[in-house]
Tab-separated table of N, CA and C in Angstrom:
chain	number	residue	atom	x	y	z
M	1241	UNK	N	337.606	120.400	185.664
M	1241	UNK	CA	338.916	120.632	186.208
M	1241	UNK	C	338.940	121.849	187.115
M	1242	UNK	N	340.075	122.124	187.082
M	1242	UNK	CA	340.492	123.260	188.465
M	1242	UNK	C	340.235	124.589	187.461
M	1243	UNK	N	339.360	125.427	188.547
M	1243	UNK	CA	339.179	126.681	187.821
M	1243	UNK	C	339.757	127.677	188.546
M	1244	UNK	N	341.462	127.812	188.933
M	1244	UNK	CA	342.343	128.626	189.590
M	1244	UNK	C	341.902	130.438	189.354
M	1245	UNK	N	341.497	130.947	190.572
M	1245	UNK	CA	341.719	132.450	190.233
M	1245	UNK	C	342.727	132.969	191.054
M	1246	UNK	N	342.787	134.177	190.911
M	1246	UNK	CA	343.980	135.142	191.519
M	1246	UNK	C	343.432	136.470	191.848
M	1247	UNK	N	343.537	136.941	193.355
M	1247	UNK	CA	342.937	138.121	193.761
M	1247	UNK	C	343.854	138.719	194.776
M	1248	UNK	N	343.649	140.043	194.965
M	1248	UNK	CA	344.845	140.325	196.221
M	1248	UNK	C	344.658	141.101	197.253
M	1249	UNK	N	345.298	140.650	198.179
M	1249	UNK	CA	345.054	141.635	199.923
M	1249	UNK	C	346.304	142.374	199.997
M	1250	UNK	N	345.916	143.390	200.279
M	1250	UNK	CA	347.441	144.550	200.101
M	1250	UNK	C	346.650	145.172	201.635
M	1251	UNK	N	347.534	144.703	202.686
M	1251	UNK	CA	347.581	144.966	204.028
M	1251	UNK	C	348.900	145.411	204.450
M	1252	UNK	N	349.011	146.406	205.252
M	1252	UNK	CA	350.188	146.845	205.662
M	1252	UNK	C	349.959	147.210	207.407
M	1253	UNK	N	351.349	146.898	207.959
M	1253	UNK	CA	351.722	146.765	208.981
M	1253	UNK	C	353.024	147.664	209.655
M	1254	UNK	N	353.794	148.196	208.370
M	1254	UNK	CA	355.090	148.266	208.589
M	1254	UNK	C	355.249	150.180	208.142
M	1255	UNK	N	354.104	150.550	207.463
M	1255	UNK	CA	353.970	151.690	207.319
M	1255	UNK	C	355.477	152.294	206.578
M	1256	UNK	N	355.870	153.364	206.699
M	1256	UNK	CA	357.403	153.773	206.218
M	1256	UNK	C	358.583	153.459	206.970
M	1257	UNK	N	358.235	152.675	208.469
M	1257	UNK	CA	359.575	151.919	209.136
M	1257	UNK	C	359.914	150.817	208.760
M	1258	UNK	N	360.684	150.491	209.918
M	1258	UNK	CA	361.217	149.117	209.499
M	1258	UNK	C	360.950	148.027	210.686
M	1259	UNK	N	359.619	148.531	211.773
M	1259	UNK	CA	359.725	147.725	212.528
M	1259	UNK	C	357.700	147.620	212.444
M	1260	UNK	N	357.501	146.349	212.250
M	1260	UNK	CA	356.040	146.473	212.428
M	1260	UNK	C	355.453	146.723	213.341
M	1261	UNK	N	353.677	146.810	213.288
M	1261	UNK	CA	353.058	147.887	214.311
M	1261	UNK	C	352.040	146.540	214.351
M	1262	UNK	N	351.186	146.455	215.807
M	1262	UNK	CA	350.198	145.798	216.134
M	1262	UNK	C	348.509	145.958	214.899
M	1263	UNK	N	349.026	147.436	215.038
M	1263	UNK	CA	348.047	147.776	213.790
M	1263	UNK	C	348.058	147.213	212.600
M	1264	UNK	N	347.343	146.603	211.369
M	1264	UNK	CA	347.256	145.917	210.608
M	1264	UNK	C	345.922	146.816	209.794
M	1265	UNK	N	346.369	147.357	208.525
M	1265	UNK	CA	345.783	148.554	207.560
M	1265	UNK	C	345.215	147.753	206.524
M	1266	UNK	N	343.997	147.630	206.111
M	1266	UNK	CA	343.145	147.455	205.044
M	1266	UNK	C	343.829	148.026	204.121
M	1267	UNK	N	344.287	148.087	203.144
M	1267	UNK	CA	344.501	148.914	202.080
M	1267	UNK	C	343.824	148.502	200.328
M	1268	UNK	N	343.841	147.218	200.903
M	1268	UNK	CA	342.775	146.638	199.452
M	1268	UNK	C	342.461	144.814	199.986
M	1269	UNK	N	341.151	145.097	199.777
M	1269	UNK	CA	340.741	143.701	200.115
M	1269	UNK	C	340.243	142.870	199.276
M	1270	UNK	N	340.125	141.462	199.366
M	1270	UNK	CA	339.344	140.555	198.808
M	1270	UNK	C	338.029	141.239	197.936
M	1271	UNK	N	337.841	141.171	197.005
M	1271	UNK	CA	336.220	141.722	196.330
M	1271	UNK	C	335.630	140.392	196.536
M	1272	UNK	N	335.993	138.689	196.317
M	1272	UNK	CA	335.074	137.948	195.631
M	1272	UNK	C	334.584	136.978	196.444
M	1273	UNK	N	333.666	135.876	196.619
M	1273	UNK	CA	333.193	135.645	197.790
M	1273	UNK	C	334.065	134.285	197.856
M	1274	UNK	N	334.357	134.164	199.155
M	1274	UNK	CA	335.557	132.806	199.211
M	1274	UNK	C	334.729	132.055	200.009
M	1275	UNK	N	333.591	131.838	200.017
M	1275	UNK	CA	332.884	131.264	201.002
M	1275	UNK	C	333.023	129.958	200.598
M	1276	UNK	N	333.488	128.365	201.315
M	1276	UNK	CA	333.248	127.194	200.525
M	1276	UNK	C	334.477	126.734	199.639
M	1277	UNK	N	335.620	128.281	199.524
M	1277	UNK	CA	336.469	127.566	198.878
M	1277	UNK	C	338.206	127.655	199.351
M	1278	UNK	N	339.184	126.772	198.480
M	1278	UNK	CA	340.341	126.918	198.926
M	1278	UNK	C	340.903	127.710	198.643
M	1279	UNK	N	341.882	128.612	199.786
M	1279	UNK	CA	342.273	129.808	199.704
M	1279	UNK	C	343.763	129.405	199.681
M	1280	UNK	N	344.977	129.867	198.988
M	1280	UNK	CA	346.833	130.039	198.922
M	1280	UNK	C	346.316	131.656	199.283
M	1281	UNK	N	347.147	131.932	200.254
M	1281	UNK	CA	347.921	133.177	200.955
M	1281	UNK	C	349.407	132.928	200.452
M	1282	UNK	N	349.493	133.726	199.818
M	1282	UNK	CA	350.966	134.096	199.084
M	1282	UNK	C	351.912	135.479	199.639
M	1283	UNK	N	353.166	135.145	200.658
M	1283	UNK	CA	353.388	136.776	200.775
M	1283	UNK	C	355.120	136.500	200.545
M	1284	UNK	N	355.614	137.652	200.419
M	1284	UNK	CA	356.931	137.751	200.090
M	1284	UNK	C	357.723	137.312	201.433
M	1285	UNK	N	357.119	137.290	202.960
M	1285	UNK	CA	358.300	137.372	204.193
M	1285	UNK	C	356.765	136.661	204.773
M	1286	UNK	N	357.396	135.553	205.750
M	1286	UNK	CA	356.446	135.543	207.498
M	1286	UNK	C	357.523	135.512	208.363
M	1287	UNK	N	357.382	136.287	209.228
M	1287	UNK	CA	357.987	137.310	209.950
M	1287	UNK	C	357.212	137.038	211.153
M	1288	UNK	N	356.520	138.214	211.887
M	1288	UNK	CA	355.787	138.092	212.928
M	1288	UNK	C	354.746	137.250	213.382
M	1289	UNK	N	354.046	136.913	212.153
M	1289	UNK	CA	353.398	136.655	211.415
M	1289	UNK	C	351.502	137.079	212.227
M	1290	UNK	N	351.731	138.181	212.518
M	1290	UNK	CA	350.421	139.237	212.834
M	1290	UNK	C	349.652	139.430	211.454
M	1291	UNK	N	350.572	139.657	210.137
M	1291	UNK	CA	349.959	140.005	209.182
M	1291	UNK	C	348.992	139.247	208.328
M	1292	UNK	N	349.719	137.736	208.664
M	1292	UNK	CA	349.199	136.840	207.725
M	1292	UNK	C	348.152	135.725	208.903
M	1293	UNK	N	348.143	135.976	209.945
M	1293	UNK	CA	346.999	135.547	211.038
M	1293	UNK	C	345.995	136.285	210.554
M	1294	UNK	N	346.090	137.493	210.702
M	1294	UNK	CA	344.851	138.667	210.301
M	1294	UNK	C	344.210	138.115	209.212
M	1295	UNK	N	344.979	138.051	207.558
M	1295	UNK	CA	344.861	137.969	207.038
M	1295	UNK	C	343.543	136.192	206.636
M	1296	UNK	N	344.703	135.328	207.604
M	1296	UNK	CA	343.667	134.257	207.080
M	1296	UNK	C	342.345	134.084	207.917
M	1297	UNK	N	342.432	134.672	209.236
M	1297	UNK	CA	341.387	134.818	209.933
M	1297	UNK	C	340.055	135.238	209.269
M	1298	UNK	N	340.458	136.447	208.773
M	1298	UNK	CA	339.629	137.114	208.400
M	1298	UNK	C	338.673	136.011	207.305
M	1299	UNK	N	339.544	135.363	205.874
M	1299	UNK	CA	338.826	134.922	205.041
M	1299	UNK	C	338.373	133.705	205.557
M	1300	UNK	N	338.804	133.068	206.601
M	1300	UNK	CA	337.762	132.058	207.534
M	1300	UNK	C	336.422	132.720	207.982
M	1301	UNK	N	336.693	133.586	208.277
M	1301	UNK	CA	335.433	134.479	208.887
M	1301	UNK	C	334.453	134.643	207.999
M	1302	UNK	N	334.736	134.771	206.125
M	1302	UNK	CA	334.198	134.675	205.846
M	1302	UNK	C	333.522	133.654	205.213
M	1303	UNK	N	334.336	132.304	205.163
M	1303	UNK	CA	333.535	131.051	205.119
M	1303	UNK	C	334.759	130.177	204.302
M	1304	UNK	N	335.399	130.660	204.222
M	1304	UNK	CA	336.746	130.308	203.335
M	1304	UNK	C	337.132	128.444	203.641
M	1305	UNK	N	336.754	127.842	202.614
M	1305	UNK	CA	336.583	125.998	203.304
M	1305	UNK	C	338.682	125.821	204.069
M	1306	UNK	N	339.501	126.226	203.493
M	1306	UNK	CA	340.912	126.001	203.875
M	1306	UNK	C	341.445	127.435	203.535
M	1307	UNK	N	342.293	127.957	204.143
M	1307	UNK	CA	343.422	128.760	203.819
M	1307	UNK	C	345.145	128.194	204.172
M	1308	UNK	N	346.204	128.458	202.965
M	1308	UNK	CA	347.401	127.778	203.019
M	1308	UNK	C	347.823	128.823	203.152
M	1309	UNK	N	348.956	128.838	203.655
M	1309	UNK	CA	350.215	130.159	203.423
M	1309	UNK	C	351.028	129.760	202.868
M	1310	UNK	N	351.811	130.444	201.654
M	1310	UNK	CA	353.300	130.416	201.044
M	1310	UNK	C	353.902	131.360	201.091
M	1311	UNK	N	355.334	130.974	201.425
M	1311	UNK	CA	356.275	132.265	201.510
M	1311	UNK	C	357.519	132.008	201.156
M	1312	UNK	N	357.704	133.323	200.309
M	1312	UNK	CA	358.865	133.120	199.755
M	1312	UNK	C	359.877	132.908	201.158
M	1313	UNK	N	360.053	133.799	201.769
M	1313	UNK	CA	360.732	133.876	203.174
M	1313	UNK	C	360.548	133.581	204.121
M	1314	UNK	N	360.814	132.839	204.919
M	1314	UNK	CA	360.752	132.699	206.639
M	1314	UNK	C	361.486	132.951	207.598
M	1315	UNK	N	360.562	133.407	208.793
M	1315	UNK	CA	361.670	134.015	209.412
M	1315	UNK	C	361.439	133.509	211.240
M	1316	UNK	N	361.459	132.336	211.213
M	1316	UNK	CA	360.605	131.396	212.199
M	1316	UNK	C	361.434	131.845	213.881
M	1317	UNK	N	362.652	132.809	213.812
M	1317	UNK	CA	363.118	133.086	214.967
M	1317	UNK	C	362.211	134.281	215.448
M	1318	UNK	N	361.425	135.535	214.539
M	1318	UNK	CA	361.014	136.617	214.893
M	1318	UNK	C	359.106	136.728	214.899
M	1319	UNK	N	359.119	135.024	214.754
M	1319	UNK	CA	357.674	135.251	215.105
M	1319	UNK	C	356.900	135.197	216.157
M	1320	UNK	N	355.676	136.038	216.756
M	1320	UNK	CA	354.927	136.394	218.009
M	1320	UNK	C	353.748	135.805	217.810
M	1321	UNK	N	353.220	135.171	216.638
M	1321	UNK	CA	351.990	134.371	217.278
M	1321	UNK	C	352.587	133.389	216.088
M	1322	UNK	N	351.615	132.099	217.167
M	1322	UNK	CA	351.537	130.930	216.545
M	1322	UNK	C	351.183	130.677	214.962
M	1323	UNK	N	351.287	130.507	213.939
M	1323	UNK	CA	351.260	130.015	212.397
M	1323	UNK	C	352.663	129.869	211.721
M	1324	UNK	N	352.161	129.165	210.751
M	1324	UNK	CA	353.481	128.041	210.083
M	1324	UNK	C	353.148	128.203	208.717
M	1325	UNK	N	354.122	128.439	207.654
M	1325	UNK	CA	353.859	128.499	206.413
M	1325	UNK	C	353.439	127.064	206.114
M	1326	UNK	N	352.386	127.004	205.280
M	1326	UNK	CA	352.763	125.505	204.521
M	1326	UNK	C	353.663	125.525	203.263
M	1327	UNK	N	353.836	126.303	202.618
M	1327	UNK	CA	354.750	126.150	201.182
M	1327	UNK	C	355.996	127.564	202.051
M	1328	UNK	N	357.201	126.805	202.033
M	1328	UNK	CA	358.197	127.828	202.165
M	1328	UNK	C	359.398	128.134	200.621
M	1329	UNK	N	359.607	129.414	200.873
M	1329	UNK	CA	360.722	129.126	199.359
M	1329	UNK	C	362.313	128.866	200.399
M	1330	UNK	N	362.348	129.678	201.324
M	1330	UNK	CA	363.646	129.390	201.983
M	1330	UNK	C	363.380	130.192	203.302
M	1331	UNK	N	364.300	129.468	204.163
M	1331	UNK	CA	364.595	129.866	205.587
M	1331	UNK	C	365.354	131.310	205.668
M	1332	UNK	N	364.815	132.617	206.163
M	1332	UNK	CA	365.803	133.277	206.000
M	1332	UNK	C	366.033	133.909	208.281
M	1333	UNK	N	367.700	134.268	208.221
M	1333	UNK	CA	367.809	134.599	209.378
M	1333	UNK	C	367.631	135.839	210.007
M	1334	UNK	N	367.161	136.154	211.232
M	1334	UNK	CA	366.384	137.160	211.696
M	1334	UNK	C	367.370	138.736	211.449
M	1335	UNK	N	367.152	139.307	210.021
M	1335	UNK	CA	368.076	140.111	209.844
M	1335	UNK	C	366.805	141.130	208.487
M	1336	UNK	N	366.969	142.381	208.502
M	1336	UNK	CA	366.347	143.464	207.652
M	1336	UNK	C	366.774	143.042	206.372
M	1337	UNK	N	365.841	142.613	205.750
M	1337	UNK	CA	365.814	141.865	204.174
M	1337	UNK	C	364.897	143.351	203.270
M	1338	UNK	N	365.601	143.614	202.051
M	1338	UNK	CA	364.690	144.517	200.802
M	1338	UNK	C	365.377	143.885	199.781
M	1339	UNK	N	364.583	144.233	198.261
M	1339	UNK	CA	365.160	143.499	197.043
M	1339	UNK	C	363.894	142.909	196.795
M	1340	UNK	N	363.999	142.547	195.438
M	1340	UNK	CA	363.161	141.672	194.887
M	1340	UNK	C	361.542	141.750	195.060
M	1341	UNK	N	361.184	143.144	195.940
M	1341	UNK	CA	359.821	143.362	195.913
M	1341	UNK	C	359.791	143.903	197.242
M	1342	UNK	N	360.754	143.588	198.360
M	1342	UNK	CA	360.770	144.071	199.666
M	1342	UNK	C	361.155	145.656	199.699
M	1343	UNK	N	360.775	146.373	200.580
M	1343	UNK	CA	361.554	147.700	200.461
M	1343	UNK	C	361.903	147.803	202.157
M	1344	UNK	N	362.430	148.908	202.474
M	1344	UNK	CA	362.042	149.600	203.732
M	1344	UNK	C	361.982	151.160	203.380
M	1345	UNK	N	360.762	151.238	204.169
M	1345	UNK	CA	360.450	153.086	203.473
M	1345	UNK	C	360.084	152.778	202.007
M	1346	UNK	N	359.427	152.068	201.437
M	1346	UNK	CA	359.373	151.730	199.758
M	1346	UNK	C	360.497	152.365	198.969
M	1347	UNK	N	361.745	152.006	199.859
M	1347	UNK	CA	362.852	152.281	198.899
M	1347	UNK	C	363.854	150.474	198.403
M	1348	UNK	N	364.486	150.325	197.955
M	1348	UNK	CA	365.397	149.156	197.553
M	1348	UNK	C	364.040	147.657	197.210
M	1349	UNK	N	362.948	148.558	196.579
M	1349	UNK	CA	362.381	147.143	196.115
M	1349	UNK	C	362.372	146.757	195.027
M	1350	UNK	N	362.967	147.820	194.276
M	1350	UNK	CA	363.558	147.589	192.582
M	1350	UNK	C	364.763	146.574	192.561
M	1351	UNK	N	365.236	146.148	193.869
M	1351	UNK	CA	366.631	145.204	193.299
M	1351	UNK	C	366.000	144.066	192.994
M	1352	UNK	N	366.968	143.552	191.870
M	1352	UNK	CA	367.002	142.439	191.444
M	1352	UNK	C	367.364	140.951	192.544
M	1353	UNK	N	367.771	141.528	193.528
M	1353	UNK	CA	368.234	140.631	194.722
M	1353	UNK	C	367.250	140.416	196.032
M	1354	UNK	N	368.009	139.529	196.921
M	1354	UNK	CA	367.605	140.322	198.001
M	1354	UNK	C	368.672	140.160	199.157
């Protein structure tokens, strides 16, 4: 059967503003080798979606057989390069979203909302 793991990319873009940067920050990467296998990209917002291009590029690069994206959020009016979630949780409109794990400035990510 399916032997599901779970690992995480903690990349940042948005630094303590609220408007993202071309720059795209390593901050913790993949340890395990994805070479050959199927990859879910899971992020809270696609947005520009610079972050999560980077992101799947990269584990193609390293041999990665598929990468999917899911997102809780979409935000399909404020994006600058081409990619498409495959799993969406909801459409949201081009407006400064925190709550529920989002912050700006890592402040308001303790709400229970968003």
């Amino acid at each position: 059967g399916l032997k599901p793991e779970m690992e995480f990319m903690h990349l940042s873009s948005y630094g303590a503003g609220t408007t993202g940067s071309n720059e795209i920050k390593i901050l913790r990467d993949v340890e395990s080798d994805v070479n050959g296998r199927d990859i879910i990209l899971v992020d809270d917002i696609l947005e520009s979606g610079r972050t999560l291009t980077f992101a799947k590029e990269r584990l193609l690069g390293r041999g990665a057989k598929s990468v999917k994206i899911a997102a809780l959020l979409d935000k399909p009016d404020h994006r600058k390069v081409a990619i498409f979630a495959d799993y969406v949780g909801f459409a949201c409109p081009d407006k400064f979203v925190v709550g529920y794990g989002m912050d700006m400035g890592h402040a308001w990510r303790q709400l229970p909302f968003i």
